[in-house]
Each structure stands twice: as C-alpha cells, then as structure tokens.
Amino acid sequence: MARQKFIAGNWKMNTTKAVAVELAKGIAKAAPAGVATGIAPPFVYLDAVAQAISGSGVLLGAQDVYFEKSGAFTGEISVDMLKDLGVKFVLAGHSERRHVLMESSELTAKKADAIYAGGLILIHCVGEKLEERDGNQTLEVVQAQLNELTAKMDDPDRLVIAYEPVWAIGTGRTATDAQAQEVHAFIRQAIAKMWNPDFADRVRIQYGGSMKPDNAKGLLGQPDVDGGLIGGAALKADSFLAIVNAGL
Ligand code: PGA
C-alpha cells in the first residue's frame, strides 16, 4: 500500500527564538501538500513555533518527553504539557539521548509508551553504532530497540520508526540506499511479527543520518523508506524543503 512520506526536522539544541520563528515560517509557507512535514524545535521555542506554523499543515514535534503525568520531576516536561502547546509527534530513543545522555532502554521504553498512550505520534528511533555494524550486530541491536515497544498499539498511523545508524548522524556519512533498504525491510518484518502484516504495512519507517537534498531522492525511492528524520539539513528552510519535495 502507498504510505504517505513523513519528513521531520529535528533541530536539536540549535536556533534562537527569532531564528526558530523565521525558520518555521519559511517552512510553513512552502511545505507542499502530499508529504507529511514536521518540525521539532527545542522545548523553549515550541509555543512560538506553534504560532508561526498555525494554519499550515506542518506538524509540531518535540525532541523528548518524560513519562510521568506530573509531579516532582525537576526540569522535566510531560506529554500533557506538550499537547497543551499543540505538539503532534515526539521522539523517543534518539541516539543522542541513548549514547550522549546515557538514557537506558528501560527509560526509552517508558517514554515511548507514554507518547503513544497519550495519543501522540511516536517516532521511535533505532540504530546501531559503528562497532556494532562492523561486528555484524546491526539487526540484533535494532530488534532489541524495537522490543522497547511494549505499549498496546492499534493505530499504525501513530507509530513511526526512525532508522538512524549512529555512525551516519551528523557525520556527513550516509548509509547507502541499499544499506538503508536492508534494515528498513528487516524492521517492517519485525513489526509484522510483533503485531501483524497489515499493521506493519502501514507503519512509516524514516531514515535518519546525514540525509541531504542530494541523497534524499535515492533514499526515499527505496520501497521501505517512508520518510526522513533530518538534523543538520533541517536548520535551513531551503535544504529542508528540498528534502521534503524529494518525498513527493
Ligand atoms: P543529521 O541528524 O541529519 O544531522 O545526521 C539526524 C538525526 O539525528 O536525527
């Protein structure tokens, strides 16, 4: 079946309020219908960006969330707070949270559960480190990260998997089209086993890791690549929109 492509920009810890608003406006003005387009600014700019994209089809996203509903969790942000600001999708398990902030698999699983149970689109990020690829452990690592999805899920439109090989993130090194397709096909098969083939057929699987305007078409042309999670190239409206348009 035809899955609508989903291109999401992850701005990470970048921009200022003024830059964020300008970038959001530039994207909202020119994002084509026909590709789901989303942007995930830093928490502190979510409200301003929500206003900048209001009335457009661009989806507001958050880069992280805490799994508890409310309470004494200094510095944390809940799913309900994000919903209050109009957030539609949230990342869980981004490699920087796993490997820089040292978040455990257990914590990632709880966050993924809270995002999906809260009615939002979950972008669950998976991907192997270089030594794991070199040691032929890619599929094993990816399967273990998929096993973090323990929530009862019945809406495939709200589950998105982002395959992001850690060695390709922010390095300028991209997986080849064939390397991406191989892992994406594996992920779809794994989801078919964890749920069922119809569910798996509708889940979108994004590629992330140095996706740029010049390699987007090839990657997005693979049968199981249904979009992209974009870091560096999402910080300029032109390059981000070129990737979005490659998904048409
Ligand atoms: P990158 O980041 O496009 O800068 O490699 C991708 C990501 O971390 O989601």
Short mmCIF file of C-alpha atoms in Angstrom, two decimals, residues 4 6-9 35-41 49 53 56-62 86-89 121 204:
data_model
loop_
_atom_site.label_atom_id
_atom_site.label_comp_id
_atom_site.label_asym_id
_atom_site.label_seq_id
_atom_site.Cartn_x
_atom_site.Cartn_y
_atom_site.Cartn_z
CA GLN A 4 2.43 8.96 2.75
CA PHE A 6 6.83 11.80 6.53
CA ILE A 7 9.79 14.19 6.72
CA ALA A 8 10.58 15.51 10.20
CA GLY A 9 13.20 18.09 11.14
CA VAL A 35 4.13 14.88 2.19
CA ALA A 36 3.64 14.93 5.96
CA THR A 37 6.08 17.57 7.22
CA GLY A 38 7.05 18.13 10.83
CA ILE A 39 9.49 20.20 12.85
CA ALA A 40 10.80 19.60 16.36
CA PRO A 41 12.31 22.75 17.86
CA VAL A 49 6.92 27.93 16.64
CA ILE A 53 3.09 27.45 11.74
CA SER A 56 -0.37 25.40 7.87
CA GLY A 57 -0.25 21.64 7.62
CA VAL A 58 3.16 21.45 9.30
CA LEU A 59 3.17 19.22 12.37
CA LEU A 60 4.74 20.40 15.60
CA GLY A 61 7.03 17.92 17.31
CA ALA A 62 9.07 17.61 20.50
CA GLY A 86 -0.19 21.70 20.05
CA VAL A 87 2.56 19.08 19.76
CA LYS A 88 1.60 16.18 17.47
CA PHE A 89 4.70 13.96 17.48
CA ILE A 121 2.59 10.18 17.09
CA ARG A 204 6.16 4.55 8.35
#
